[in-house]
């Protein structure tokens, strides 16, 4: 398997992603998150906090949320669905079998799965010229 599919048991998250970090030249050449946009997001998070960005992690790691999550246990998403992710987004492969279960069980009408090469977690910003046509095609068909 490619290295981004598997996390070494002996390494923590920071050690794992450090190997995949771009070098200084790649960071300087970054075009998908210009400094002006980064400044906007930073200012908004400074103004409003980052609670929303942390909720997924809180729900997944805290017994406090277990009863609420169990409300939806065994339920499926039964409307037309499309999954778009960067092929290099480690989150897609974070828990073995979840990606496949999403396509067959969690979403009973998964019409399309698109893993965009060369993109990571922020695929909509990294590759908008590839993501937008996929969204338009999916929406036009439904």
Tab-separated table of N, CA and C in Angstrom:
chain	number	residue	atom	x	y	z
A	1	UNK	N	0.833	-1.195	0.000
A	1	UNK	CA	0.000	0.000	0.000
A	1	UNK	C	0.871	1.249	0.000
A	2	UNK	N	0.383	2.332	-0.618
A	2	UNK	CA	1.123	3.597	-0.528
A	2	UNK	C	1.237	4.029	0.931
A	3	UNK	N	2.253	4.825	1.246
A	3	UNK	CA	2.511	5.206	2.629
A	3	UNK	C	1.355	5.977	3.248
A	4	UNK	N	0.567	6.697	2.470
A	4	UNK	CA	-0.506	7.482	3.067
A	4	UNK	C	-1.710	6.625	3.455
A	5	UNK	N	-1.720	5.359	3.156
A	5	UNK	CA	-2.804	4.477	3.573
A	5	UNK	C	-2.587	3.898	4.969
A	6	UNK	N	-1.340	3.864	5.412
A	6	UNK	CA	-1.017	3.147	6.634
A	6	UNK	C	-0.289	4.067	7.605
A	7	UNK	N	-0.707	4.035	8.861
A	7	UNK	CA	-0.009	4.793	9.888
A	7	UNK	C	0.816	3.820	10.713
A	8	UNK	N	2.090	4.127	10.856
A	8	UNK	CA	3.012	3.299	11.620
A	8	UNK	C	2.593	3.316	13.087
A	9	UNK	N	2.394	2.157	13.664
A	9	UNK	CA	1.961	2.027	15.052
A	9	UNK	C	2.939	2.683	16.021
A	10	UNK	N	4.206	2.730	15.667
A	10	UNK	CA	5.228	3.272	16.568
A	10	UNK	C	5.331	4.796	16.501
A	11	UNK	N	4.559	5.436	15.606
A	11	UNK	CA	4.648	6.889	15.445
A	11	UNK	C	3.328	7.548	15.847
A	12	UNK	N	3.437	8.752	16.392
A	12	UNK	CA	2.226	9.517	16.676
A	12	UNK	C	1.829	10.289	15.420
A	13	UNK	N	0.750	11.048	15.502
A	13	UNK	CA	0.254	11.763	14.325
A	13	UNK	C	1.285	12.761	13.796
A	14	UNK	N	1.889	13.538	14.681
A	14	UNK	CA	2.867	14.541	14.238
A	14	UNK	C	4.049	13.885	13.533
A	15	UNK	N	4.530	12.792	14.057
A	15	UNK	CA	5.652	12.084	13.434
A	15	UNK	C	5.248	11.498	12.084
A	16	UNK	N	4.027	11.022	11.983
A	16	UNK	CA	3.544	10.433	10.736
A	16	UNK	C	3.427	11.482	9.637
A	17	UNK	N	2.787	12.602	9.931
A	17	UNK	CA	2.581	13.607	8.888
A	17	UNK	C	3.846	14.388	8.576
A	18	UNK	N	4.817	14.428	9.508
A	18	UNK	CA	6.063	15.152	9.258
A	18	UNK	C	6.760	14.624	8.003
A	19	UNK	N	6.674	13.328	7.765
A	19	UNK	CA	7.310	12.729	6.591
A	19	UNK	C	6.674	13.193	5.285
A	20	UNK	N	5.435	13.630	5.343
A	20	UNK	CA	4.713	14.043	4.142
A	20	UNK	C	4.693	15.563	3.956
A	21	UNK	N	5.273	16.293	4.898
A	21	UNK	CA	5.242	17.752	4.826
A	21	UNK	C	6.024	18.260	3.625
A	22	UNK	N	5.501	19.302	2.976
A	22	UNK	CA	6.231	19.874	1.842
A	22	UNK	C	7.477	20.604	2.326
A	23	UNK	N	8.434	20.748	1.429
A	23	UNK	CA	9.637	21.496	1.787
A	23	UNK	C	9.361	22.995	1.658
A	24	UNK	N	10.339	23.815	2.015
A	24	UNK	CA	10.155	25.273	2.018
A	24	UNK	C	9.783	25.804	0.636
A	25	UNK	N	10.370	25.239	-0.412
A	25	UNK	CA	10.066	25.700	-1.777
A	25	UNK	C	8.612	25.410	-2.138
A	26	UNK	N	8.110	24.243	-1.762
A	26	UNK	CA	6.713	23.899	-2.057
A	26	UNK	C	5.770	24.792	-1.268
A	27	UNK	N	6.112	25.093	-0.037
A	27	UNK	CA	5.273	25.985	0.767
A	27	UNK	C	5.249	27.379	0.147
A	28	UNK	N	6.403	27.871	-0.285
A	28	UNK	CA	6.480	29.197	-0.904
A	28	UNK	C	5.691	29.254	-2.212
A	29	UNK	N	5.610	28.130	-2.920
A	29	UNK	CA	4.892	28.085	-4.205
A	29	UNK	C	3.399	27.821	-4.035
A	30	UNK	N	2.941	27.669	-2.814
A	30	UNK	CA	1.530	27.356	-2.555
A	30	UNK	C	0.602	28.375	-3.204
A	31	UNK	N	-0.360	27.891	-3.950
A	31	UNK	CA	-1.335	28.774	-4.594
A	31	UNK	C	-2.761	28.508	-4.109
A	32	UNK	N	-3.013	27.377	-3.454
A	32	UNK	CA	-4.390	27.030	-3.109
A	32	UNK	C	-4.872	27.696	-1.832
A	33	UNK	N	-3.978	28.226	-1.008
A	33	UNK	CA	-4.397	28.974	0.181
A	33	UNK	C	-3.492	30.199	0.303
A	34	UNK	N	-3.812	31.223	-0.485
A	34	UNK	CA	-2.989	32.433	-0.466
A	34	UNK	C	-2.990	33.080	0.926
A	35	UNK	N	-1.963	33.860	1.192
A	35	UNK	CA	-1.833	34.507	2.494
A	35	UNK	C	-3.073	35.313	2.869
A	36	UNK	N	-3.714	35.973	1.898
A	36	UNK	CA	-4.912	36.776	2.203
A	36	UNK	C	-6.050	35.880	2.705
A	37	UNK	N	-6.228	34.712	2.099
A	37	UNK	CA	-7.272	33.797	2.561
A	37	UNK	C	-6.922	33.201	3.914
A	38	UNK	N	-5.662	32.835	4.106
A	38	UNK	CA	-5.225	32.322	5.396
A	38	UNK	C	-5.448	33.365	6.485
A	39	UNK	N	-5.149	34.623	6.187
A	39	UNK	CA	-5.368	35.705	7.156
A	39	UNK	C	-6.854	35.843	7.488
A	40	UNK	N	-7.714	35.695	6.482
A	40	UNK	CA	-9.158	35.775	6.720
A	40	UNK	C	-9.613	34.668	7.674
A	41	UNK	N	-9.226	33.419	7.371
A	41	UNK	CA	-9.604	32.297	8.236
A	41	UNK	C	-9.046	32.479	9.645
A	42	UNK	N	-7.795	32.901	9.738
A	42	UNK	CA	-7.185	33.107	11.057
A	42	UNK	C	-7.943	34.154	11.856
A	43	UNK	N	-8.322	35.243	11.197
A	43	UNK	CA	-9.067	36.303	11.887
A	43	UNK	C	-10.442	35.811	12.337
A	44	UNK	N	-11.115	35.021	11.491
A	44	UNK	CA	-12.433	34.495	11.867
A	44	UNK	C	-12.334	33.527	13.037
A	45	UNK	N	-11.331	32.651	13.014
A	45	UNK	CA	-11.156	31.727	14.140
A	45	UNK	C	-10.788	32.482	15.408
A	46	UNK	N	-9.992	33.548	15.272
A	46	UNK	CA	-9.650	34.360	16.441
A	46	UNK	C	-10.906	35.045	16.987
A	47	UNK	N	-11.800	35.447	16.087
A	47	UNK	CA	-13.027	36.147	16.485
A	47	UNK	C	-14.073	35.210	17.074
A	48	UNK	N	-14.248	34.040	16.462
A	48	UNK	CA	-15.360	33.159	16.846
A	48	UNK	C	-14.941	31.913	17.603
A	49	UNK	N	-13.671	31.597	17.600
A	49	UNK	CA	-13.205	30.351	18.201
A	49	UNK	C	-13.208	29.237	17.172
A	50	UNK	N	-12.764	28.071	17.595
A	50	UNK	CA	-12.632	26.948	16.674
A	50	UNK	C	-13.461	25.761	17.152
A	51	UNK	N	-14.560	26.046	17.859
A	51	UNK	CA	-15.384	24.976	18.417
A	51	UNK	C	-15.918	24.030	17.350
A	52	UNK	N	-16.440	24.577	16.266
A	52	UNK	CA	-16.997	23.736	15.205
A	52	UNK	C	-15.975	22.784	14.617
A	53	UNK	N	-14.755	23.271	14.443
A	53	UNK	CA	-13.690	22.443	13.889
A	53	UNK	C	-13.271	21.310	14.817
A	54	UNK	N	-13.565	21.455	16.092
A	54	UNK	CA	-13.182	20.437	17.068
A	54	UNK	C	-14.311	19.465	17.397
A	55	UNK	N	-15.544	19.785	17.049
A	55	UNK	CA	-16.687	18.961	17.454
A	55	UNK	C	-16.585	17.512	16.994
A	56	UNK	N	-16.151	17.280	15.766
A	56	UNK	CA	-16.045	15.912	15.271
A	56	UNK	C	-15.130	15.098	16.175
A	57	UNK	N	-14.012	15.695	16.552
A	57	UNK	CA	-13.052	14.991	17.399
A	57	UNK	C	-13.621	14.778	18.794
A	58	UNK	N	-14.329	15.756	19.304
A	58	UNK	CA	-14.938	15.604	20.630
A	58	UNK	C	-15.982	14.487	20.618
A	59	UNK	N	-16.813	14.488	19.597
A	59	UNK	CA	-17.864	13.466	19.523
A	59	UNK	C	-17.275	12.069	19.381
A	60	UNK	N	-16.181	11.965	18.652
A	60	UNK	CA	-15.594	10.659	18.407
A	60	UNK	C	-14.758	10.123	19.545
A	61	UNK	N	-14.422	10.978	20.511
A	61	UNK	CA	-13.526	10.530	21.575
A	61	UNK	C	-14.104	10.695	22.972
A	62	UNK	N	-15.321	11.212	23.075
A	62	UNK	CA	-15.887	11.471	24.396
A	62	UNK	C	-17.132	10.627	24.635
A	63	UNK	N	-17.170	9.937	25.749
A	63	UNK	CA	-18.351	9.141	26.109
A	63	UNK	C	-19.560	10.033	26.333
A	64	UNK	N	-19.323	11.316	26.582
A	64	UNK	CA	-20.420	12.275	26.796
A	64	UNK	C	-21.393	12.293	25.611
A	65	UNK	N	-20.866	12.089	24.402
A	65	UNK	CA	-21.692	12.180	23.197
A	65	UNK	C	-22.242	10.828	22.733
A	66	UNK	N	-21.865	9.748	23.394
A	66	UNK	CA	-22.272	8.412	22.961
A	66	UNK	C	-23.781	8.265	22.826
A	67	UNK	N	-24.595	8.688	23.810
A	67	UNK	CA	-26.051	8.528	23.640
A	67	UNK	C	-26.600	9.247	22.409
A	68	UNK	N	-26.099	10.443	22.139
A	68	UNK	CA	-26.567	11.180	20.969
A	68	UNK	C	-26.160	10.477	19.667
A	69	UNK	N	-24.951	9.968	19.632
A	69	UNK	CA	-24.492	9.274	18.435
A	69	UNK	C	-25.248	7.963	18.219
A	70	UNK	N	-25.617	7.294	19.299
A	70	UNK	CA	-26.349	6.039	19.182
A	70	UNK	C	-27.754	6.240	18.630
A	71	UNK	N	-28.264	7.447	18.734
A	71	UNK	CA	-29.576	7.756	18.157
A	71	UNK	C	-29.606	7.389	16.679
A	72	UNK	N	-28.486	7.568	16.012
A	72	UNK	CA	-28.410	7.331	14.574
A	72	UNK	C	-27.744	5.999	14.234
A	73	UNK	N	-27.428	5.220	15.215
A	73	UNK	CA	-26.770	3.941	14.986
A	73	UNK	C	-27.636	3.029	14.113
A	74	UNK	N	-27.024	2.470	13.098
A	74	UNK	CA	-27.745	1.561	12.216
A	74	UNK	C	-28.524	2.250	11.117
A	75	UNK	N	-28.606	3.569	11.159
A	75	UNK	CA	-29.322	4.313	10.114
A	75	UNK	C	-28.407	4.516	8.920
A	76	UNK	N	-28.993	4.720	7.778
A	76	UNK	CA	-28.213	4.979	6.574
A	76	UNK	C	-28.672	6.282	5.936
A	77	UNK	N	-27.849	6.792	5.070
A	77	UNK	CA	-28.178	7.975	4.276
A	77	UNK	C	-28.739	7.443	2.970
A	78	UNK	N	-30.010	7.724	2.721
A	78	UNK	CA	-30.722	7.086	1.612
A	78	UNK	C	-31.098	8.047	0.489
A	79	UNK	N	-30.304	9.072	0.314
A	79	UNK	CA	-30.490	10.008	-0.790
A	79	UNK	C	-29.269	9.900	-1.690
A	80	UNK	N	-29.367	10.367	-2.926
A	80	UNK	CA	-28.200	10.317	-3.805
A	80	UNK	C	-26.997	10.988	-3.133
A	81	UNK	N	-25.861	10.303	-3.176
A	81	UNK	CA	-24.661	10.779	-2.505
A	81	UNK	C	-23.466	10.750	-3.440
A	82	UNK	N	-22.542	11.652	-3.178
A	82	UNK	CA	-21.293	11.731	-3.928
A	82	UNK	C	-20.193	12.053	-2.930
A	83	UNK	N	-19.087	11.331	-2.992
A	83	UNK	CA	-17.955	11.563	-2.097
A	83	UNK	C	-16.787	12.070	-2.913
A	84	UNK	N	-16.261	13.216	-2.505
A	84	UNK	CA	-15.106	13.807	-3.175
A	84	UNK	C	-14.046	14.046	-2.111
A	85	UNK	N	-12.859	13.548	-2.380
A	85	UNK	CA	-11.755	13.724	-1.440
A	85	UNK	C	-10.458	13.812	-2.219
A	86	UNK	N	-9.464	14.386	-1.580
A	86	UNK	CA	-8.130	14.336	-2.164
A	86	UNK	C	-7.571	12.935	-1.994
A	87	UNK	N	-6.936	12.440	-3.013
A	87	UNK	CA	-6.377	11.084	-2.931
A	87	UNK	C	-5.317	10.993	-1.830
A	88	UNK	N	-4.668	12.113	-1.519
A	88	UNK	CA	-3.642	12.119	-0.488
A	88	UNK	C	-4.196	12.526	0.888
A	89	UNK	N	-5.514	12.604	1.036
A	89	UNK	CA	-6.099	12.922	2.346
A	89	UNK	C	-6.058	11.670	3.208
A	90	UNK	N	-5.198	11.684	4.200
A	90	UNK	CA	-5.026	10.515	5.053
A	90	UNK	C	-6.321	10.168	5.787
A	91	UNK	N	-7.168	11.149	6.039
A	91	UNK	CA	-8.409	10.896	6.765
A	91	UNK	C	-9.313	9.876	6.081
A	92	UNK	N	-9.259	9.806	4.768
A	92	UNK	CA	-10.079	8.840	4.035
A	92	UNK	C	-9.721	7.412	4.410
A	93	UNK	N	-8.476	7.200	4.786
A	93	UNK	CA	-7.982	5.854	5.061
A	93	UNK	C	-7.669	5.648	6.546
A	94	UNK	N	-8.079	6.616	7.375
A	94	UNK	CA	-7.699	6.621	8.787
A	94	UNK	C	-8.163	5.388	9.541
A	95	UNK	N	-9.371	4.947	9.268
A	95	UNK	CA	-9.880	3.754	9.948
A	95	UNK	C	-10.197	2.704	8.888
A	96	UNK	N	-9.452	1.612	8.877
A	96	UNK	CA	-9.634	0.586	7.840
A	96	UNK	C	-11.087	0.121	7.727
A	97	UNK	N	-11.559	0.078	6.492
A	97	UNK	CA	-12.903	-0.412	6.208
A	97	UNK	C	-13.980	0.649	6.196
A	98	UNK	N	-13.733	1.807	6.791
A	98	UNK	CA	-14.763	2.844	6.874
A	98	UNK	C	-15.080	3.418	5.496
A	99	UNK	N	-14.063	3.632	4.681
A	99	UNK	CA	-14.259	4.168	3.332
A	99	UNK	C	-15.171	3.250	2.515
A	100	UNK	N	-14.927	1.958	2.601
A	100	UNK	CA	-15.745	0.988	1.869
A	100	UNK	C	-17.156	0.890	2.446
A	101	UNK	N	-17.267	0.917	3.755
A	101	UNK	CA	-18.585	0.841	4.405
A	101	UNK	C	-19.435	2.055	4.052
A	102	UNK	N	-18.801	3.224	3.977
A	102	UNK	CA	-19.529	4.431	3.584
A	102	UNK	C	-20.192	4.227	2.224
A	103	UNK	N	-19.477	3.602	1.310
A	103	UNK	CA	-19.980	3.443	-0.055
A	103	UNK	C	-21.059	2.382	-0.188
A	104	UNK	N	-21.070	1.411	0.678
A	104	UNK	CA	-21.983	0.282	0.505
A	104	UNK	C	-23.097	0.208	1.539
A	105	UNK	N	-22.855	0.713	2.727
A	105	UNK	CA	-23.811	0.546	3.816
A	105	UNK	C	-24.320	1.872	4.361
A	106	UNK	N	-23.390	2.756	4.705
A	106	UNK	CA	-23.790	4.035	5.300
A	106	UNK	C	-24.582	4.879	4.308
A	107	UNK	N	-24.174	4.858	3.049
A	107	UNK	CA	-24.872	5.594	1.993
A	107	UNK	C	-25.412	4.573	0.994
A	108	UNK	N	-26.717	4.355	1.027
A	108	UNK	CA	-27.302	3.323	0.173
A	108	UNK	C	-27.435	3.750	-1.281
A	109	UNK	N	-27.277	5.044	-1.544
A	109	UNK	CA	-27.372	5.536	-2.921
A	109	UNK	C	-26.116	6.321	-3.292
A	110	UNK	N	-24.952	5.729	-3.016
A	110	UNK	CA	-23.681	6.366	-3.348
A	110	UNK	C	-23.503	6.282	-4.859
A	111	UNK	N	-23.705	7.403	-5.522
A	111	UNK	CA	-23.640	7.434	-6.981
A	111	UNK	C	-22.229	7.582	-7.526
A	112	UNK	N	-21.356	8.219	-6.742
A	112	UNK	CA	-20.015	8.469	-7.266
A	112	UNK	C	-19.026	8.665	-6.127
A	113	UNK	N	-17.804	8.232	-6.379
A	113	UNK	CA	-16.689	8.453	-5.480
A	113	UNK	C	-15.544	8.995	-6.324
A	114	UNK	N	-15.024	10.123	-5.922
A	114	UNK	CA	-13.934	10.756	-6.663
A	114	UNK	C	-12.785	11.044	-5.704
A	115	UNK	N	-11.645	10.437	-5.962
A	115	UNK	CA	-10.431	10.722	-5.213
A	115	UNK	C	-9.519	11.511	-6.154
A	116	UNK	N	-9.376	12.785	-5.877
A	116	UNK	CA	-8.667	13.694	-6.770
A	116	UNK	C	-7.153	13.580	-6.537
A	117	UNK	N	-6.403	13.149	-7.557
A	117	UNK	CA	-4.947	12.992	-7.407
A	117	UNK	C	-4.264	14.316	-7.060
A	118	UNK	N	-3.252	14.236	-6.224
A	118	UNK	CA	-2.456	15.409	-5.881
A	118	UNK	C	-3.099	16.341	-4.882
A	119	UNK	N	-4.263	15.953	-4.334
A	119	UNK	CA	-4.954	16.814	-3.369
A	119	UNK	C	-5.044	16.109	-2.023
A	120	UNK	N	-5.133	16.910	-0.992
A	120	UNK	CA	-5.243	16.385	0.362
A	120	UNK	C	-6.585	16.710	0.980
A	121	UNK	N	-6.571	17.102	2.232
A	121	UNK	CA	-7.788	17.293	3.021
A	121	UNK	C	-8.647	18.456	2.530
A	122	UNK	N	-8.043	19.468	1.951
A	122	UNK	CA	-8.784	20.652	1.510
A	122	UNK	C	-8.962	20.617	-0.003
A	123	UNK	N	-9.453	19.509	-0.501
A	123	UNK	CA	-9.547	19.269	-1.940
A	123	UNK	C	-10.298	20.378	-2.670
A	124	UNK	N	-11.339	20.936	-2.075
A	124	UNK	CA	-12.126	21.976	-2.740
A	124	UNK	C	-11.308	23.243	-2.946
A	125	UNK	N	-10.314	23.481	-2.120
A	125	UNK	CA	-9.449	24.641	-2.301
A	125	UNK	C	-8.209	24.273	-3.112
A	126	UNK	N	-7.702	23.090	-2.926
A	126	UNK	CA	-6.496	22.668	-3.626
A	126	UNK	C	-6.739	22.434	-5.117
A	127	UNK	N	-7.907	21.887	-5.448
A	127	UNK	CA	-8.205	21.516	-6.834
A	127	UNK	C	-9.629	21.942	-7.237
A	128	UNK	N	-9.962	23.252	-7.113
A	128	UNK	CA	-11.327	23.673	-7.448
A	128	UNK	C	-11.708	23.401	-8.902
A	129	UNK	N	-10.739	23.469	-9.810
A	129	UNK	CA	-11.042	23.232	-11.224
A	129	UNK	C	-11.401	21.778	-11.502
A	130	UNK	N	-11.059	20.883	-10.591
A	130	UNK	CA	-11.430	19.478	-10.738
A	130	UNK	C	-12.665	19.141	-9.904
A	131	UNK	N	-12.813	19.782	-8.761
A	131	UNK	CA	-13.945	19.503	-7.871
A	131	UNK	C	-15.247	20.087	-8.428
A	132	UNK	N	-15.211	21.319	-8.890
A	132	UNK	CA	-16.443	21.978	-9.332
A	132	UNK	C	-17.183	21.235	-10.437
A	133	UNK	N	-16.510	20.766	-11.485
A	133	UNK	CA	-17.240	20.009	-12.514
A	133	UNK	C	-17.869	18.714	-11.968
A	134	UNK	N	-17.194	18.076	-11.029
A	134	UNK	CA	-17.751	16.863	-10.427
A	134	UNK	C	-19.046	17.208	-9.690
A	135	UNK	N	-19.030	18.287	-8.927
A	135	UNK	CA	-20.235	18.712	-8.208
A	135	UNK	C	-21.354	19.094	-9.173
A	136	UNK	N	-21.010	19.845	-10.198
A	136	UNK	CA	-22.025	20.279	-11.172
A	136	UNK	C	-22.652	19.064	-11.869
A	137	UNK	N	-21.821	18.112	-12.285
A	137	UNK	CA	-22.338	16.904	-12.924
A	137	UNK	C	-23.241	16.117	-11.992
A	138	UNK	N	-22.827	15.964	-10.747
A	138	UNK	CA	-23.630	15.221	-9.780
A	138	UNK	C	-24.971	15.926	-9.569
A	139	UNK	N	-24.936	17.213	-9.333
A	139	UNK	CA	-26.178	17.958	-9.082
A	139	UNK	C	-27.082	17.992	-10.317
A	140	UNK	N	-26.499	18.061	-11.491
A	140	UNK	CA	-27.305	18.083	-12.733
A	140	UNK	C	-28.044	16.750	-12.922
A	141	UNK	N	-27.467	15.683	-12.412
A	141	UNK	CA	-28.092	14.375	-12.556
A	141	UNK	C	-29.137	14.079	-11.501
A	142	UNK	N	-29.328	14.990	-10.551
A	142	UNK	CA	-30.283	14.751	-9.482
A	142	UNK	C	-31.193	15.920	-9.361
